[in-house]
């Protein structure tokens, strides 16, 4: 039986084929034990009418090999095409996106030579579920979904990653001063799990100041764990400040399958010109080699690559007149790395991976006891554009609805309380959230809600969405309105 590890490879679009060829040549020269199942993904597949950009056989290949080395692809312009990355991440449960952002100063220009941070981004939840609705003439809605198990998995992953890689600190970033429930759940889960890792420092930053600090003082961060959208943004900021957008690799890791790639796109402007820097994909491949248990090969490749940078052999994107010794194309850069196989960098700290790095991490989700869930009210969303949008008129109309004691308690417009009371300066759209509870704010029945909806319809109003209000063990499971 072959001792070679089979992996799925996609050459992708634009510069994809050139950088993949260069990367695989380097891996081979380093003695990587690999065989390839090559699949077609991207533009050509999209243009065949397959909206995911991936043929069903490609999914079968991933199911079999469980490891995917992927070049960037071009997403055709226009609607109807789904993001291949999002599809792969969600279909195979690749919940962790790991993106190391390290400075290679002075060989790569950066204002922050000491930066060495890893961004760990939740990959499956948040606004990326893509559940969106246009509900009125003026208002669309995008649902942000955060789960306790999803948060637990990614946060545990971040701490386990820190432990395994000798890192000292994990910083959580959220916006829980505003999204108290969704981001609050992530932050609370972080605080709980941090206690299991007393040797690792844990802190929290609000995402806006956190992003500013990554842009201004990236050296202060070690491991950062955050939600999907924030992670998407801060990982580009971090890559940019280390000067390594063209150099960064990333891993998308799930329980079974993992995908490794460059962080940049298919660069159609330089495709086919032998100009592209293959380092991003190569760095993705180095992470892959560690993942599949070939750490000594990963170490060899990483050191030969760093030595090439030190020797000033640079592709055009990182070429600096005063520092570089030779400007090379994609394949010549690969040849220079191959020539240096077995060598180590002299000025930068050499890479070091060992078998411990390849051991699986202990990621699990704890069972939470079932809390006592009680239905205690309902938010009925209404599309209304009459009477100059005077909230008073809507409020008085809705007060006529009374389903066995369910009474209108407030109306908000874009989250701001406009009835009862409210400020006449508040701008109102045609999208109204109307909250109904009984006087004691005690338990109600679903039948009351159905009755209420019927009464609202009979009043000539159009409801567009209903969100039940629950308490869990007596704790309110919904946000208060601004001004409530
Ligand atoms: P891009 O990353 O492809 O290019 C941005 C700029 O960086 C371009 O000027 C390009 O020439 C340069 N560049 C990128 N990689 C380089 C490299 N390895 N060496 C030298 N220069 C490099 O981003 P874009 O132009 O916004 O997107 C192009 C296409 O890539 C789009 O279709 C986009 O959807 C797709 N894309 C794919 C992925 C992916 O597959 N993971 C990620 C991002 C973008």
Short mmCIF file of C-alpha atoms and ligand atoms in Angstrom, two decimals:
data_model
loop_
_atom_site.label_atom_id
_atom_site.label_comp_id
_atom_site.label_asym_id
_atom_site.label_seq_id
_atom_site.Cartn_x
_atom_site.Cartn_y
_atom_site.Cartn_z
CA UNK A 1 0.00 0.00 0.00
CA UNK A 2 1.21 3.49 -0.82
CA UNK A 3 2.33 5.56 2.17
CA UNK A 4 1.37 8.65 0.25
CA UNK A 5 -1.44 10.78 1.61
CA UNK A 6 -4.13 11.49 -0.96
CA UNK A 7 -5.34 15.09 -1.03
CA UNK A 8 -7.83 16.94 -3.21
CA UNK A 9 -6.27 19.68 -5.32
CA UNK A 10 -7.96 22.44 -7.32
CA UNK A 11 -5.91 24.64 -9.63
CA UNK A 12 -8.60 27.36 -9.65
CA UNK A 13 -8.74 30.41 -11.89
CA UNK A 14 -6.55 33.39 -12.83
CA UNK A 15 -3.12 32.97 -11.24
CA UNK A 16 -4.38 29.76 -9.55
CA UNK A 17 -2.76 27.24 -11.94
CA UNK A 18 0.64 29.02 -11.85
CA UNK A 19 0.87 29.27 -8.09
CA UNK A 20 -0.41 25.70 -7.61
CA UNK A 21 2.22 24.34 -10.01
CA UNK A 22 4.95 26.26 -8.15
CA UNK A 23 3.65 25.10 -4.76
CA UNK A 24 3.37 21.42 -5.70
CA UNK A 25 6.88 21.49 -7.20
CA UNK A 26 8.22 22.82 -3.90
CA UNK A 27 6.31 20.23 -1.85
CA UNK A 28 7.62 17.45 -4.05
CA UNK A 29 11.20 18.68 -3.76
CA UNK A 30 10.81 18.72 0.02
CA UNK A 31 9.79 15.06 -0.01
CA UNK A 32 6.11 15.49 0.81
CA UNK A 33 4.34 12.15 0.62
CA UNK A 34 1.29 13.17 -1.37
CA UNK A 35 -0.89 12.01 -4.20
CA UNK A 36 -3.45 14.22 -5.80
CA UNK A 37 -7.07 13.97 -6.75
CA UNK A 38 -7.43 16.98 -9.04
CA UNK A 39 -10.88 18.54 -9.25
CA UNK A 40 -12.25 21.39 -11.30
CA UNK A 41 -13.82 24.30 -9.45
CA UNK A 42 -14.60 27.92 -10.11
CA UNK A 43 -15.45 29.99 -13.14
CA UNK A 44 -15.83 27.21 -15.71
CA UNK A 45 -18.04 25.22 -13.37
CA UNK A 46 -20.16 28.29 -12.54
CA UNK A 47 -20.55 29.00 -16.23
CA UNK A 48 -21.84 25.45 -16.79
CA UNK A 49 -24.76 26.55 -14.63
CA UNK A 50 -23.66 24.91 -11.38
CA UNK A 51 -24.38 27.68 -8.88
CA UNK A 52 -22.05 26.35 -6.16
CA UNK A 53 -19.01 26.41 -8.49
CA UNK A 54 -18.30 22.78 -7.60
CA UNK A 55 -19.44 19.58 -9.37
CA UNK A 56 -21.01 16.83 -7.20
CA UNK A 57 -17.91 14.67 -7.89
CA UNK A 58 -15.78 17.35 -6.21
CA UNK A 59 -17.79 16.92 -3.02
CA UNK A 60 -17.19 13.13 -3.26
CA UNK A 61 -13.45 13.71 -3.57
CA UNK A 62 -13.42 15.88 -0.43
CA UNK A 63 -15.49 13.34 1.43
CA UNK A 64 -12.86 10.72 0.58
CA UNK A 65 -9.57 12.61 1.04
CA UNK A 66 -10.77 15.04 3.74
CA UNK A 67 -8.00 17.48 2.81
CA UNK A 68 -8.33 20.19 0.19
CA UNK A 69 -5.52 22.34 -1.20
CA UNK A 70 -7.28 25.04 -3.14
CA UNK A 71 -6.14 27.81 -5.45
CA UNK A 72 -8.18 31.01 -5.62
CA UNK A 73 -11.10 31.13 -8.00
CA UNK A 74 -12.85 33.87 -9.92
CA UNK A 75 -16.47 34.42 -9.01
CA UNK A 76 -18.30 35.49 -12.20
CA UNK A 77 -19.97 38.89 -12.01
CA UNK A 78 -23.74 39.02 -11.66
CA UNK A 79 -26.24 37.35 -9.42
CA UNK A 80 -27.10 33.72 -8.82
CA UNK A 81 -23.58 32.44 -8.04
CA UNK A 82 -23.03 31.18 -4.54
CA UNK A 83 -19.69 31.68 -2.85
CA UNK A 84 -17.76 28.44 -3.26
CA UNK A 85 -15.86 29.13 -0.07
CA UNK A 86 -19.01 29.64 1.96
CA UNK A 87 -20.55 26.48 0.42
CA UNK A 88 -17.46 24.38 1.22
CA UNK A 89 -17.22 25.76 4.74
CA UNK A 90 -20.83 25.17 5.62
CA UNK A 91 -21.29 21.86 3.73
CA UNK A 92 -18.30 20.26 5.44
CA UNK A 93 -18.62 22.00 8.78
CA UNK A 94 -15.29 23.86 8.47
CA UNK A 95 -16.01 25.90 11.55
CA UNK A 96 -12.58 27.39 12.19
CA UNK A 97 -10.80 29.78 9.88
CA UNK A 98 -7.21 30.12 10.98
CA UNK A 99 -5.13 32.93 9.55
CA UNK A 100 -1.60 33.55 10.84
CA UNK A 101 -0.42 37.15 10.23
CA UNK A 102 3.29 37.50 10.75
CA UNK A 103 5.80 40.15 9.78
CA UNK A 104 8.86 39.08 7.80
CA UNK A 105 10.69 42.33 8.35
CA UNK A 106 12.91 43.75 6.90
CA UNK A 107 12.42 41.45 3.92
CA UNK A 108 8.77 42.39 3.61
CA UNK A 109 8.06 46.06 4.33
CA UNK A 110 5.92 46.71 7.36
CA UNK A 111 5.67 49.36 10.07
CA UNK A 112 5.18 46.60 12.62
CA UNK A 113 8.18 44.24 12.47
CA UNK A 114 7.30 42.34 15.67
CA UNK A 115 3.78 41.32 14.63
CA UNK A 116 3.02 37.65 15.02
CA UNK A 117 -0.69 37.12 15.52
CA UNK A 118 -3.20 34.46 14.55
CA UNK A 119 -6.80 35.30 13.80
CA UNK A 120 -9.27 32.53 14.49
CA UNK A 121 -12.58 33.33 12.89
CA UNK A 122 -15.86 31.51 13.37
CA UNK A 123 -16.75 30.28 9.91
CA UNK A 124 -20.31 28.95 9.82
CA UNK A 125 -22.65 31.31 11.62
CA UNK A 126 -23.41 35.01 12.01
CA UNK A 127 -24.70 36.99 9.03
CA UNK A 128 -23.13 34.48 6.64
CA UNK A 129 -26.18 32.23 6.94
CA UNK A 130 -27.46 34.59 4.26
CA UNK A 131 -31.03 34.55 5.56
CA UNK A 132 -32.37 37.82 4.18
CA UNK A 133 -35.84 39.13 3.46
CA UNK A 134 -37.22 42.25 1.92
CA UNK A 135 -40.22 42.89 4.13
CA UNK A 136 -41.58 46.28 3.11
CA UNK A 137 -41.05 48.80 0.33
CA UNK A 138 -38.25 50.33 2.34
CA UNK A 139 -36.76 47.71 4.62
CA UNK A 140 -34.75 44.52 4.21
CA UNK A 141 -33.63 42.26 7.01
CA UNK A 142 -30.57 40.04 7.40
CA UNK A 143 -30.60 37.52 10.24
CA UNK A 144 -27.59 37.19 12.51
CA UNK A 145 -27.58 33.71 14.04
CA UNK A 146 -25.19 32.81 16.85
CA UNK A 147 -25.36 29.45 18.61
CA UNK A 148 -23.96 28.32 21.92
CA UNK A 149 -22.35 25.13 20.47
CA UNK A 150 -20.94 27.11 17.50
CA UNK A 151 -19.40 29.67 19.86
CA UNK A 152 -18.09 26.99 22.18
CA UNK A 153 -16.37 25.08 19.37
CA UNK A 154 -14.51 28.07 17.93
CA UNK A 155 -13.52 29.48 21.32
CA UNK A 156 -12.26 26.11 22.52
CA UNK A 157 -10.39 25.81 19.22
CA UNK A 158 -8.70 29.17 19.86
CA UNK A 159 -7.55 28.18 23.36
CA UNK A 160 -6.44 24.72 22.23
CA UNK A 161 -4.55 26.33 19.34
CA UNK A 162 -2.87 28.73 21.76
CA UNK A 163 -1.92 25.88 24.11
CA UNK A 164 -0.52 23.73 21.32
CA UNK A 165 1.45 26.55 19.73
CA UNK A 166 2.90 27.99 22.93
CA UNK A 167 0.94 31.21 22.62
CA UNK A 168 0.27 33.28 25.71
CA UNK A 169 -2.90 35.24 25.17
CA UNK A 170 -6.31 34.89 23.50
CA UNK A 171 -8.30 38.06 22.81
CA UNK A 172 -12.01 37.83 22.09
CA UNK A 173 -13.59 40.58 19.97
CA UNK A 174 -17.33 41.28 19.89
CA UNK A 175 -19.80 44.14 19.84
CA UNK A 176 -21.71 43.00 22.91
CA UNK A 177 -22.27 46.55 24.13
CA UNK A 178 -24.83 46.74 21.31
CA UNK A 179 -25.77 43.14 20.44
CA UNK A 180 -26.17 42.05 24.03
CA UNK A 181 -27.76 38.71 23.22
CA UNK A 182 -25.94 37.54 20.08
CA UNK A 183 -22.45 38.91 20.72
CA UNK A 184 -23.17 38.63 24.44
CA UNK A 185 -23.52 34.86 24.09
CA UNK A 186 -20.13 34.66 22.35
CA UNK A 187 -18.43 36.81 25.00
CA UNK A 188 -20.05 34.94 27.88
CA UNK A 189 -19.01 31.58 26.38
CA UNK A 190 -15.48 32.98 25.99
CA UNK A 191 -15.34 33.98 29.67
CA UNK A 192 -16.53 30.54 30.73
CA UNK A 193 -14.08 28.59 28.55
CA UNK A 194 -11.15 30.90 29.43
CA UNK A 195 -11.39 29.60 33.02
CA UNK A 196 -10.43 26.12 31.75
CA UNK A 197 -7.09 27.56 30.53
CA UNK A 198 -5.60 29.37 33.54
CA UNK A 199 -2.13 29.50 31.93
CA UNK A 200 -3.36 31.50 28.96
CA UNK A 201 -4.21 35.16 29.41
CA UNK A 202 -7.70 36.00 28.19
CA UNK A 203 -9.10 39.42 27.40
CA UNK A 204 -11.90 41.05 25.47
CA UNK A 205 -12.04 44.07 23.19
CA UNK A 206 -15.00 45.70 21.55
CA UNK A 207 -14.53 45.04 17.84
CA UNK A 208 -14.29 48.69 16.75
CA UNK A 209 -11.42 49.64 19.06
CA UNK A 210 -10.00 46.13 18.56
CA UNK A 211 -9.79 46.71 14.81
CA UNK A 212 -8.21 50.12 15.34
CA UNK A 213 -5.59 48.56 17.61
CA UNK A 214 -4.82 45.83 15.08
CA UNK A 215 -4.23 48.58 12.52
CA UNK A 216 -2.14 50.69 14.90
CA UNK A 217 -0.49 48.33 17.38
CA UNK A 218 -0.74 44.79 15.97
CA UNK A 219 2.22 43.66 18.05
CA UNK A 220 0.06 43.63 21.19
CA UNK A 221 -2.05 40.72 19.91
CA UNK A 222 -1.30 37.02 20.02
CA UNK A 223 -4.37 34.88 19.22
CA UNK A 224 -7.64 36.65 18.40
CA UNK A 225 -10.97 34.82 18.29
CA UNK A 226 -14.07 36.44 16.88
CA UNK A 227 -17.35 36.09 15.04
CA UNK A 228 -17.58 35.45 11.30
CA UNK A 229 -18.07 38.97 9.89
CA UNK A 230 -15.67 40.72 12.27
CA UNK A 231 -13.11 37.98 11.57
CA UNK A 232 -13.45 38.52 7.86
CA UNK A 233 -12.65 42.20 8.26
CA UNK A 234 -9.92 42.08 10.89
CA UNK A 235 -8.04 39.28 9.16
CA UNK A 236 -7.61 41.50 6.09
CA UNK A 237 -6.56 44.43 8.27
CA UNK A 238 -4.02 42.22 10.04
CA UNK A 239 -2.68 40.81 6.77
CA UNK A 240 -2.35 44.31 5.35
CA UNK A 241 -0.44 45.75 8.31
CA UNK A 242 2.06 42.91 8.26
CA UNK A 243 2.57 43.65 4.56
CA UNK A 244 1.65 40.10 3.76
CA UNK A 245 -1.62 40.09 1.81
CA UNK A 246 0.17 38.29 -1.01
CA UNK A 247 1.97 35.99 1.43
CA UNK A 248 -0.68 34.83 3.85
CA UNK A 249 -2.16 31.35 3.91
CA UNK A 250 -5.24 30.20 5.72
CA UNK A 251 -6.77 27.00 6.98
CA UNK A 252 -10.48 26.21 7.23
CA UNK A 253 -10.78 23.38 9.70
CA UNK A 254 -13.68 21.11 10.55
CA UNK A 255 -14.09 17.90 12.53
CA UNK A 256 -13.46 15.77 9.43
CA UNK A 257 -12.42 17.90 6.48
CA UNK A 258 -9.96 20.80 6.20
CA UNK A 259 -9.28 23.23 3.38
CA UNK A 260 -6.03 25.18 2.86
CA UNK A 261 -5.57 28.17 0.61
CA UNK A 262 -3.98 31.57 0.03
CA UNK A 263 -5.83 34.56 1.40
CA UNK A 264 -5.67 36.52 -1.85
CA UNK A 265 -7.93 36.11 -4.88
CA UNK A 266 -7.32 34.94 -8.45
CA UNK A 267 -5.61 38.23 -9.53
CA UNK A 268 -6.94 38.16 -13.11
CA UNK A 269 -4.88 41.29 -13.86
CA UNK A 270 -1.63 39.29 -13.77
CA UNK A 271 -2.93 35.82 -14.72
CA UNK A 272 -0.77 33.78 -17.07
CA UNK A 273 2.13 36.26 -16.85
CA UNK A 274 4.36 34.32 -14.42
CA UNK A 275 4.31 37.34 -12.10
CA UNK A 276 2.30 36.00 -9.16
CA UNK A 277 3.85 35.31 -5.79
CA UNK A 278 3.11 31.68 -4.87
CA UNK A 279 3.89 32.29 -1.16
CA UNK A 280 0.28 32.60 0.03
CA UNK A 281 -0.68 29.19 -1.28
CA UNK A 282 2.66 27.77 -0.14
CA UNK A 283 1.95 29.00 3.41
CA UNK A 284 -1.48 27.36 3.20
CA UNK A 285 0.25 24.16 2.06
CA UNK A 286 2.68 24.34 5.01
CA UNK A 287 -0.30 24.40 7.40
CA UNK A 288 -1.73 21.45 5.48
CA UNK A 289 1.47 19.42 5.86
CA UNK A 290 1.34 19.91 9.62
CA UNK A 291 -2.35 18.96 9.62
CA UNK A 292 -1.76 15.68 7.76
CA UNK A 293 1.15 14.63 9.95
CA UNK A 294 4.16 15.61 7.83
CA UNK A 295 5.59 18.31 10.14
CA UNK A 296 9.21 17.68 9.17
CA UNK A 297 8.37 18.42 5.52
CA UNK A 298 6.42 21.53 6.58
CA UNK A 299 9.46 22.74 8.54
CA UNK A 300 11.80 22.13 5.59
CA UNK A 301 9.54 24.05 3.20
CA UNK A 302 8.98 26.96 5.60
CA UNK A 303 12.71 27.36 6.26
CA UNK A 304 13.71 27.15 2.59
CA UNK A 305 11.04 29.74 1.82
CA UNK A 306 12.27 32.12 4.54
CA UNK A 307 15.85 31.69 3.37
CA UNK A 308 14.74 32.62 -0.16
CA UNK A 309 13.14 35.82 1.19
CA UNK A 310 16.30 36.58 3.20
CA UNK A 311 18.46 36.09 0.13
CA UNK A 312 16.45 38.82 -1.57
CA UNK A 313 14.91 36.61 -4.27
CA UNK A 314 11.57 38.35 -4.57
CA UNK A 315 8.59 38.38 -6.90
CA UNK A 316 7.48 41.80 -8.19
CA UNK A 317 4.85 42.38 -5.48
CA UNK A 318 7.47 42.33 -2.69
CA UNK A 319 10.49 43.56 -4.63
CA UNK A 320 12.36 46.48 -2.99
CA UNK A 321 15.18 48.17 -4.86
CA UNK A 322 17.41 48.63 -1.81
CA UNK A 323 16.90 45.17 -0.29
CA UNK A 324 16.06 42.65 -3.00
CA UNK A 325 18.82 41.03 -5.00
CA UNK A 326 16.76 39.59 -7.84
CA UNK A 327 13.29 40.08 -9.24
CA UNK A 328 11.88 36.72 -10.29
CA UNK A 329 8.73 35.23 -11.74
CA UNK A 330 6.51 32.61 -10.15
CA UNK A 331 8.36 29.52 -11.32
CA UNK A 332 11.83 30.98 -10.77
CA UNK A 333 10.83 31.85 -7.22
CA UNK A 334 9.75 28.23 -6.72
CA UNK A 335 13.07 27.05 -8.16
CA UNK A 336 14.92 29.32 -5.71
CA UNK A 337 13.01 27.80 -2.79
CA UNK A 338 13.79 24.31 -4.07
CA UNK A 339 17.49 25.22 -4.38
CA UNK A 340 17.48 26.19 -0.70
CA UNK A 341 15.74 23.05 0.51
CA UNK A 342 17.48 21.89 3.70
CA UNK A 343 18.70 25.41 4.54
CA UNK A 344 17.43 27.63 7.33
CA UNK A 345 17.01 31.39 7.55
CA UNK A 346 19.89 33.15 9.30
CA UNK A 347 18.25 36.39 10.39
CA UNK A 348 14.65 35.34 10.94
CA UNK A 349 13.72 32.70 13.50
CA UNK A 350 13.56 29.35 11.73
CA UNK A 351 10.25 27.49 11.66
CA UNK A 352 9.94 24.48 13.88
CA UNK A 353 7.17 21.90 13.76
CA UNK A 354 7.04 18.53 15.44
CA UNK A 355 4.71 15.58 15.77
CA UNK A 356 2.95 17.18 18.74
CA UNK A 357 1.75 19.90 16.36
CA UNK A 358 -0.07 17.28 14.32
CA UNK A 359 -2.04 15.77 17.19
CA UNK A 360 -5.78 16.45 17.01
CA UNK A 361 -7.11 19.09 19.35
CA UNK A 362 -9.63 18.33 22.02
CA UNK A 363 -12.64 20.27 20.78
CA UNK A 364 -15.97 19.39 22.36
CA UNK A 365 -19.30 20.93 23.15
CA UNK A 366 -20.75 20.65 26.62
CA UNK A 367 -24.37 19.69 27.15
CA UNK A 368 -26.23 22.56 28.68
CA UNK A 369 -29.11 21.63 30.97
CA UNK A 370 -32.50 22.38 29.50
CA UNK A 371 -33.69 25.68 30.88
CA UNK A 372 -37.31 26.38 31.60
CA UNK A 373 -38.57 28.17 28.47
CA UNK A 374 -41.74 30.23 28.78
CA UNK A 375 -43.63 32.13 26.08
CA UNK A 376 -44.29 35.57 27.57
CA UNK A 377 -45.17 37.79 24.65
CA UNK A 378 -44.80 38.46 20.96
CA UNK A 379 -43.29 41.07 18.62
CA UNK A 380 -45.50 41.50 15.58
CA UNK A 381 -43.82 43.33 12.68
CA UNK A 382 -46.17 45.41 10.58
CA UNK A 383 -45.81 47.05 7.15
CA UNK A 384 -47.61 50.38 7.55
CA UNK A 385 -47.39 53.57 5.52
CA UNK A 386 -50.44 55.63 6.36
CA UNK A 387 -51.48 58.78 8.27
CA UNK A 388 -48.10 60.41 7.73
CA UNK A 389 -46.59 57.45 9.58
CA UNK A 390 -47.71 58.92 12.88
CA UNK A 391 -46.88 56.26 15.51
CA UNK A 392 -49.73 57.58 17.65
CA UNK A 393 -52.24 56.55 14.98
CA UNK A 394 -50.75 53.07 14.61
CA UNK A 395 -50.59 52.65 18.39
CA UNK A 396 -54.20 53.63 18.90
CA UNK A 397 -55.32 51.30 16.11
CA UNK A 398 -53.38 48.37 17.53
CA UNK A 399 -54.69 49.02 21.04
CA UNK A 400 -58.03 47.86 19.68
CA UNK A 401 -56.57 44.37 19.30
CA UNK A 402 -56.91 42.40 22.51
CA UNK A 403 -56.45 38.64 22.43
CA UNK A 404 -57.42 37.40 25.90
CA UNK A 405 -55.42 40.07 27.69
CA UNK A 406 -52.55 40.44 25.21
CA UNK A 407 -52.01 44.20 25.01
CA UNK A 408 -49.78 46.44 22.94
CA UNK A 409 -46.91 47.55 25.18
CA UNK A 410 -44.72 49.41 22.73
CA UNK A 411 -43.92 50.14 19.09
CA UNK A 412 -40.43 50.68 17.74
CA UNK A 413 -39.19 51.80 14.37
CA UNK A 414 -35.70 50.55 13.49
CA UNK A 415 -35.30 49.66 17.15
CA UNK A 416 -36.22 53.08 18.58
CA UNK A 417 -39.28 53.34 20.78
CA UNK A 418 -41.88 55.58 19.11
CA UNK A 419 -45.01 54.57 21.05
CA UNK A 420 -46.15 55.24 23.71
CA UNK A 421 -44.24 58.47 24.07
CA UNK A 422 -41.36 58.62 21.66
CA UNK A 423 -39.73 61.68 20.17
CA UNK A 424 -41.32 63.52 17.29
CA UNK A 425 -37.86 63.91 15.70
CA UNK A 426 -37.41 60.12 15.26
CA UNK A 427 -37.46 59.22 11.58
CA UNK A 428 -39.90 56.42 10.81
CA UNK A 429 -39.79 53.91 7.96
CA UNK A 430 -42.67 51.68 6.90
CA UNK A 431 -41.41 48.82 9.14
CA UNK A 432 -42.87 48.71 12.67
CA UNK A 433 -42.16 46.30 15.51
CA UNK A 434 -45.20 46.07 17.80
CA UNK A 435 -44.77 44.30 21.15
CA UNK A 436 -47.67 42.53 22.87
CA UNK A 437 -47.63 41.13 26.39
CA UNK A 438 -50.15 40.65 29.13
CA UNK A 439 -50.28 43.01 32.09
CA UNK A 440 -48.24 40.75 34.41
CA UNK A 441 -45.79 39.83 31.63
CA UNK A 442 -46.62 36.22 32.51
CA UNK A 443 -46.95 33.14 30.32
CA UNK A 444 -49.21 33.29 27.27
CA UNK A 445 -50.35 30.63 24.81
CA UNK A 446 -49.64 30.25 21.08
CA UNK A 447 -53.43 30.31 20.54
CA UNK A 448 -53.49 33.89 21.89
CA UNK A 449 -50.90 34.90 19.30
CA UNK A 450 -52.95 33.34 16.49
CA UNK A 451 -56.01 35.19 17.75
CA UNK A 452 -54.02 38.43 17.96
CA UNK A 453 -52.74 38.07 14.37
CA UNK A 454 -56.30 37.55 13.17
CA UNK A 455 -57.43 40.68 14.99
CA UNK A 456 -54.53 42.69 13.54
CA UNK A 457 -55.55 41.50 10.05
CA UNK A 458 -59.17 42.44 10.78
CA UNK A 459 -57.97 45.96 11.68
CA UNK A 460 -56.70 46.22 8.10
CA UNK A 461 -53.02 45.95 9.02
CA UNK A 462 -50.45 43.70 7.33
CA UNK A 463 -48.16 41.72 9.60
CA UNK A 464 -44.91 40.66 7.96
CA UNK A 465 -43.14 38.75 10.71
CA UNK A 466 -43.76 37.40 14.17
CA UNK A 467 -41.04 36.86 16.80
CA UNK A 468 -42.04 35.16 20.01
CA UNK A 469 -40.72 36.52 23.31
CA UNK A 470 -39.43 33.90 25.72
CA UNK A 471 -37.90 33.77 29.14
CA UNK A 472 -35.37 31.08 30.09
CA UNK A 473 -35.31 30.17 33.78
CA UNK A 474 -37.00 33.50 34.34
CA UNK A 475 -34.36 35.50 32.41
CA UNK A 476 -35.59 37.68 29.55
CA UNK A 477 -34.57 36.14 26.19
CA UNK A 478 -35.04 39.24 24.05
CA UNK A 479 -33.60 42.72 23.92
CA UNK A 480 -35.29 45.81 25.26
CA UNK A 481 -35.97 48.59 22.78
CA UNK A 482 -33.85 51.74 22.74
CA UNK A 483 -35.75 54.08 25.00
CA UNK A 484 -37.80 51.28 26.62
P1 LIG B 1 -7.08 39.67 -5.62
O1 LIG B 1 -6.54 39.23 -4.31
O2 LIG B 1 -7.22 38.62 -6.66
O3 LIG B 1 -6.15 40.84 -6.21
C1 LIG B 1 -5.92 42.08 -5.56
C2 LIG B 1 -4.59 42.68 -6.05
O4 LIG B 1 -3.51 41.94 -5.48
C3 LIG B 1 -4.41 42.60 -7.57
O5 LIG B 1 -3.75 43.76 -8.02
C4 LIG B 1 -3.52 41.40 -7.76
O6 LIG B 1 -2.72 41.46 -8.91
C5 LIG B 1 -2.68 41.39 -6.50
N1 LIG B 1 -2.33 40.01 -6.10
C6 LIG B 1 -3.16 39.09 -5.54
N2 LIG B 1 -2.51 37.95 -5.32
C7 LIG B 1 -1.26 38.14 -5.74
C8 LIG B 1 -0.10 37.30 -5.78
N3 LIG B 1 -0.14 36.04 -5.33
N4 LIG B 1 1.03 37.81 -6.29
C9 LIG B 1 1.09 39.08 -6.74
N5 LIG B 1 0.04 39.93 -6.73
C10 LIG B 1 -1.13 39.45 -6.24
O7 LIG B 1 -8.48 40.37 -5.34
P2 LIG B 1 -9.61 40.89 -6.35
O8 LIG B 1 -8.96 41.50 -7.56
O9 LIG B 1 -10.51 41.66 -5.52
O10 LIG B 1 -10.39 39.58 -6.80
C11 LIG B 1 -10.15 38.88 -8.02
C12 LIG B 1 -11.03 37.65 -8.06
O11 LIG B 1 -10.65 36.75 -7.02
C13 LIG B 1 -12.53 37.92 -7.87
O12 LIG B 1 -13.26 37.13 -8.79
C14 LIG B 1 -12.80 37.46 -6.46
O13 LIG B 1 -14.13 37.01 -6.31
C15 LIG B 1 -11.82 36.32 -6.33
N6 LIG B 1 -11.42 35.98 -4.95
C16 LIG B 1 -11.29 34.68 -4.66
C17 LIG B 1 -10.86 34.27 -3.40
C18 LIG B 1 -10.73 32.81 -3.12
O14 LIG B 1 -10.91 32.00 -4.01
N7 LIG B 1 -10.39 32.42 -1.90
C19 LIG B 1 -10.55 35.23 -2.43
C20 LIG B 1 -10.66 36.59 -2.76
C21 LIG B 1 -11.09 36.96 -4.03
#
